[in-house]
Structures are given as structure tokens and as C-alpha cells.
PDB file of C-alpha atoms in Angstrom:
ATOM      1  CA  UNK A1484     -22.662 -50.833 107.214  1.00 85.00           C
ATOM      2  CA  UNK A1485     -19.894 -53.160 108.210  1.00 93.00           C
ATOM      3  CA  UNK A1486     -17.234 -54.270 110.633  1.00 96.00           C
ATOM      4  CA  UNK A1487     -13.701 -54.506 109.298  1.00 94.00           C
ATOM      5  CA  UNK A1488     -11.188 -56.496 111.328  1.00 94.00           C
ATOM      6  CA  UNK A1489      -7.432 -56.220 110.986  1.00 96.00           C
ATOM      7  CA  UNK A1490      -4.225 -56.942 112.867  1.00 97.00           C
ATOM      8  CA  UNK A1491      -3.909 -60.665 112.451  1.00 97.00           C
ATOM      9  CA  UNK A1492      -0.643 -62.314 111.531  1.00 97.00           C
ATOM     10  CA  UNK A1493       2.038 -64.775 112.501  1.00 98.00           C
ATOM     11  CA  UNK A1494       3.495 -64.606 116.014  1.00 98.00           C
ATOM     12  CA  UNK A1495       5.609 -66.900 118.154  1.00 98.00           C
ATOM     13  CA  UNK A1496       4.188 -68.520 121.243  1.00 98.00           C
ATOM     14  CA  UNK A1497       4.378 -66.140 124.178  1.00 98.00           C
ATOM     15  CA  UNK A1498       4.025 -63.109 121.947  1.00 98.00           C
ATOM     16  CA  UNK A1499       1.269 -60.539 121.609  1.00 98.00           C
ATOM     17  CA  UNK A1500      -1.049 -59.192 118.947  1.00 98.00           C
ATOM     18  CA  UNK A1501      -3.735 -56.545 118.960  1.00 98.00           C
ATOM     19  CA  UNK A1502      -6.686 -56.976 116.666  1.00 98.00           C
ATOM     20  CA  UNK A1503      -8.715 -53.965 115.596  1.00 98.00           C
ATOM     21  CA  UNK A1504     -12.225 -53.835 114.245  1.00 98.00           C
ATOM     22  CA  UNK A1505     -13.583 -50.595 112.822  1.00 97.00           C
ATOM     23  CA  UNK A1506     -17.296 -50.060 112.486  1.00 97.00           C
ATOM     24  CA  UNK A1507     -18.726 -48.047 109.636  1.00 96.00           C
ATOM     25  CA  UNK A1508     -22.298 -46.992 109.052  1.00 96.00           C
ATOM     26  CA  UNK A1509     -23.397 -47.297 112.656  1.00 96.00           C
ATOM     27  CA  UNK A1510     -22.366 -46.020 116.098  1.00 96.00           C
ATOM     28  CA  UNK A1511     -20.468 -48.708 117.915  1.00 95.00           C
ATOM     29  CA  UNK A1512     -21.068 -47.125 121.322  1.00 94.00           C
ATOM     30  CA  UNK A1513     -24.725 -48.111 121.090  1.00 95.00           C
ATOM     31  CA  UNK A1514     -23.834 -51.800 120.786  1.00 96.00           C
ATOM     32  CA  UNK A1515     -22.481 -54.607 122.870  1.00 97.00           C
ATOM     33  CA  UNK A1516     -19.371 -56.041 121.237  1.00 97.00           C
ATOM     34  CA  UNK A1517     -17.565 -59.328 121.096  1.00 97.00           C
ATOM     35  CA  UNK A1518     -15.012 -61.536 119.406  1.00 98.00           C
ATOM     36  CA  UNK A1519     -15.372 -65.090 118.134  1.00 97.00           C
ATOM     37  CA  UNK A1520     -12.791 -67.427 116.654  1.00 97.00           C
ATOM     38  CA  UNK A1521     -12.756 -70.580 114.590  1.00 97.00           C
ATOM     39  CA  UNK A1522      -9.781 -72.864 114.293  1.00 96.00           C
ATOM     40  CA  UNK A1523      -9.365 -75.240 111.339  1.00 91.00           C
ATOM     41  CA  UNK A1524     -11.599 -78.240 111.728  1.00 94.00           C
ATOM     42  CA  UNK A1525     -13.194 -76.915 114.895  1.00 95.00           C
ATOM     43  CA  UNK A1526     -16.445 -75.219 115.773  1.00 95.00           C
ATOM     44  CA  UNK A1527     -16.756 -71.505 116.281  1.00 95.00           C
ATOM     45  CA  UNK A1528     -15.849 -70.389 119.788  1.00 96.00           C
ATOM     46  CA  UNK A1529     -16.979 -67.294 121.631  1.00 97.00           C
ATOM     47  CA  UNK A1530     -13.858 -65.581 122.952  1.00 98.00           C
ATOM     48  CA  UNK A1531     -15.176 -62.533 124.778  1.00 98.00           C
ATOM     49  CA  UNK A1532     -17.984 -60.027 124.853  1.00 97.00           C
ATOM     50  CA  UNK A1533     -18.688 -56.711 126.518  1.00 96.00           C
ATOM     51  CA  UNK A1534     -22.087 -55.474 127.686  1.00 94.00           C
ATOM     52  CA  UNK A1535     -22.404 -51.900 126.505  1.00 91.00           C
ATOM     53  CA  UNK A1536     -24.912 -50.874 129.190  1.00 90.00           C
ATOM     54  CA  UNK A1537     -23.709 -52.733 132.266  1.00 91.00           C
ATOM     55  CA  UNK A1538     -20.048 -52.393 131.419  1.00 90.00           C
ATOM     56  CA  UNK A1539     -19.452 -56.041 132.232  1.00 94.00           C
ATOM     57  CA  UNK A1540     -17.178 -58.318 130.246  1.00 97.00           C
ATOM     58  CA  UNK A1541     -17.124 -62.070 129.780  1.00 97.00           C
ATOM     59  CA  UNK A1542     -14.096 -64.126 128.735  1.00 98.00           C
ATOM     60  CA  UNK A1543     -13.869 -67.751 127.729  1.00 97.00           C
ATOM     61  CA  UNK A1544     -11.862 -69.760 130.243  1.00 97.00           C
ATOM     62  CA  UNK A1545      -9.256 -70.519 127.575  1.00 97.00           C
ATOM     63  CA  UNK A1546      -8.314 -66.828 127.230  1.00 98.00           C
ATOM     64  CA  UNK A1547      -9.093 -65.420 130.667  1.00 98.00           C
ATOM     65  CA  UNK A1548      -6.170 -63.411 132.005  1.00 98.00           C
ATOM     66  CA  UNK A1549      -4.481 -63.245 128.597  1.00 98.00           C
ATOM     67  CA  UNK A1550      -6.946 -61.441 126.311  1.00 98.00           C
ATOM     68  CA  UNK A1551      -8.557 -58.040 126.807  1.00 98.00           C
ATOM     69  CA  UNK A1552     -11.454 -56.553 124.895  1.00 98.00           C
ATOM     70  CA  UNK A1553     -11.794 -52.785 124.644  1.00 97.00           C
ATOM     71  CA  UNK A1554     -13.324 -50.074 122.528  1.00 96.00           C
ATOM     72  CA  UNK A1555     -12.571 -46.512 121.457  1.00 96.00           C
ATOM     73  CA  UNK A1556     -15.890 -44.834 120.771  1.00 92.00           C
ATOM     74  CA  UNK A1557     -14.213 -41.764 119.276  1.00 95.00           C
ATOM     75  CA  UNK A1558     -12.666 -44.016 116.630  1.00 97.00           C
ATOM     76  CA  UNK A1559     -15.736 -46.256 116.380  1.00 97.00           C
ATOM     77  CA  UNK A1560     -13.386 -49.177 116.839  1.00 98.00           C
ATOM     78  CA  UNK A1561     -13.112 -52.211 119.092  1.00 98.00           C
ATOM     79  CA  UNK A1562      -9.949 -54.080 119.981  1.00 98.00           C
ATOM     80  CA  UNK A1563      -8.769 -57.447 121.188  1.00 98.00           C
ATOM     81  CA  UNK A1564      -5.410 -57.381 122.942  1.00 98.00           C
ATOM     82  CA  UNK A1565      -3.950 -60.876 122.984  1.00 98.00           C
ATOM     83  CA  UNK A1566      -0.973 -61.606 125.226  1.00 98.00           C
ATOM     84  CA  UNK A1567       0.900 -64.785 126.121  1.00 98.00           C
ATOM     85  CA  UNK A1568      -0.329 -66.356 122.918  1.00 98.00           C
ATOM     86  CA  UNK A1569      -0.361 -70.121 122.578  1.00 98.00           C
ATOM     87  CA  UNK A1570      -0.406 -72.336 119.475  1.00 97.00           C
ATOM     88  CA  UNK A1571      -3.975 -73.322 120.366  1.00 97.00           C
ATOM     89  CA  UNK A1572      -5.008 -69.685 119.886  1.00 98.00           C
ATOM     90  CA  UNK A1573      -4.432 -70.140 116.143  1.00 98.00           C
ATOM     91  CA  UNK A1574      -7.720 -69.353 114.421  1.00 98.00           C
ATOM     92  CA  UNK A1575      -9.608 -66.896 112.297  1.00 98.00           C
ATOM     93  CA  UNK A1576     -10.908 -64.177 114.598  1.00 98.00           C
ATOM     94  CA  UNK A1577     -14.196 -62.390 113.967  1.00 97.00           C
ATOM     95  CA  UNK A1578     -15.535 -59.241 115.567  1.00 97.00           C
ATOM     96  CA  UNK A1579     -19.228 -58.730 116.204  1.00 97.00           C
ATOM     97  CA  UNK A1580     -21.692 -56.143 117.474  1.00 97.00           C
ATOM     98  CA  UNK A1581     -25.283 -56.420 118.638  1.00 96.00           C
ATOM     99  CA  UNK A1582     -27.790 -54.121 120.304  1.00 95.00           C
ATOM    100  CA  UNK A1583     -28.642 -56.872 122.782  1.00 93.00           C
ATOM    101  CA  UNK A1584     -26.187 -58.584 125.107  1.00 92.00           C
ATOM    102  CA  UNK A1585     -28.479 -61.608 125.006  1.00 92.00           C
ATOM    103  CA  UNK A1586     -27.260 -62.291 121.482  1.00 93.00           C
ATOM    104  CA  UNK A1587     -23.787 -62.927 122.871  1.00 94.00           C
ATOM    105  CA  UNK A1588     -25.074 -64.731 125.942  1.00 92.00           C
ATOM    106  CA  UNK A1589     -26.871 -67.150 123.618  1.00 91.00           C
ATOM    107  CA  UNK A1590     -23.507 -68.660 122.731  1.00 91.00           C
ATOM    108  CA  UNK A1591     -21.362 -69.223 119.652  1.00 89.00           C
ATOM    109  CA  UNK A1592     -24.046 -71.063 117.684  1.00 87.00           C
ATOM    110  CA  UNK A1593     -26.482 -68.134 117.731  1.00 89.00           C
ATOM    111  CA  UNK A1594     -26.784 -66.828 114.181  1.00 88.00           C
ATOM    112  CA  UNK A1595     -28.741 -63.619 114.763  1.00 90.00           C
ATOM    113  CA  UNK A1596     -25.877 -61.234 115.568  1.00 93.00           C
ATOM    114  CA  UNK A1597     -26.590 -57.771 114.128  1.00 94.00           C
ATOM    115  CA  UNK A1598     -23.145 -57.197 112.622  1.00 95.00           C
ATOM    116  CA  UNK A1599     -20.440 -59.749 112.059  1.00 93.00           C
ATOM    117  CA  UNK A1600     -17.142 -58.791 110.486  1.00 93.00           C
ATOM    118  CA  UNK A1601     -14.945 -60.702 108.106  1.00 92.00           C
ATOM    119  CA  UNK A1602     -12.258 -62.598 109.924  1.00 93.00           C
ATOM    120  CA  UNK A1603      -8.579 -61.983 110.410  1.00 97.00           C
ATOM    121  CA  UNK A1604      -6.192 -64.917 110.691  1.00 98.00           C
ATOM    122  CA  UNK A1605      -3.990 -65.328 113.746  1.00 98.00           C
ATOM    123  CA  UNK A1606      -1.284 -67.979 113.595  1.00 98.00           C
ATOM    124  CA  UNK A1607       0.788 -68.779 116.667  1.00 98.00           C
ATOM    125  CA  UNK A1608       3.896 -70.845 116.079  1.00 97.00           C
ATOM    126  CA  UNK A1609       5.429 -73.066 118.743  1.00 94.00           C
TER     127      UNK A1609
END
């Protein structure tokens, strides 16, 4: 049972990347999903999350209008499309899934997330 993130890399400012996160051992469609990030020397930040039942999505102000979370239930995979990237978006990005949206609403310091994937590094050069 795991989440496996991929798609990180080096991109110039203004460019785009799409991160993928494949779930194995459980059905992603049953879970709310989200992405976190942590930049060097900074605290973990909650980037976005999607409520599986209500269909609502929350974005951090820093990424609103530039990032889009999505999922493909047939592939058991979630995505984070990142456009208009900025150097301050440089961080390790982590995908997560939880049966309860409240786990995401609790904020980035909540440590009870059901599944938390290994990170993928995104570096945005100026």
C-alpha cells in the first residue's frame, strides 16, 4: 500500500510541470487527495486538496490560478498540473490521500494522514 509520486525536475520560471502520484494497494476514488510541499529550510505547506465526496477543491493562495489538482480513477492516479512556475515554488512535493477531508482541513501540521507518498523534487530556476 503506497503512493508513488513522479514528474519532478528542473524547469525555468514561467514553465510548467505535471506531477503524477499513483496509488497501489487501495482505491484512490474512495479517498480525498492532496499535495503538500516543503522548501529547504521552511515548514511544510499545504498546496491543494480535493474533497472526494463534495467535489470541492482548495488551493493555497500562493498557487491559486496556477496549479490544478486532478485524478484519473481508472489509472488510480492523482495529478498536480503546475503552470507559470516561480522560483519560490521550488520544493519537494508530496502527494497524500485520506478517507476524511477533515485530515486536510486540519492543516499542514496534521500528522494523521492515511497515506503519504515519498516526495518528488521540483526546482524552478530564475
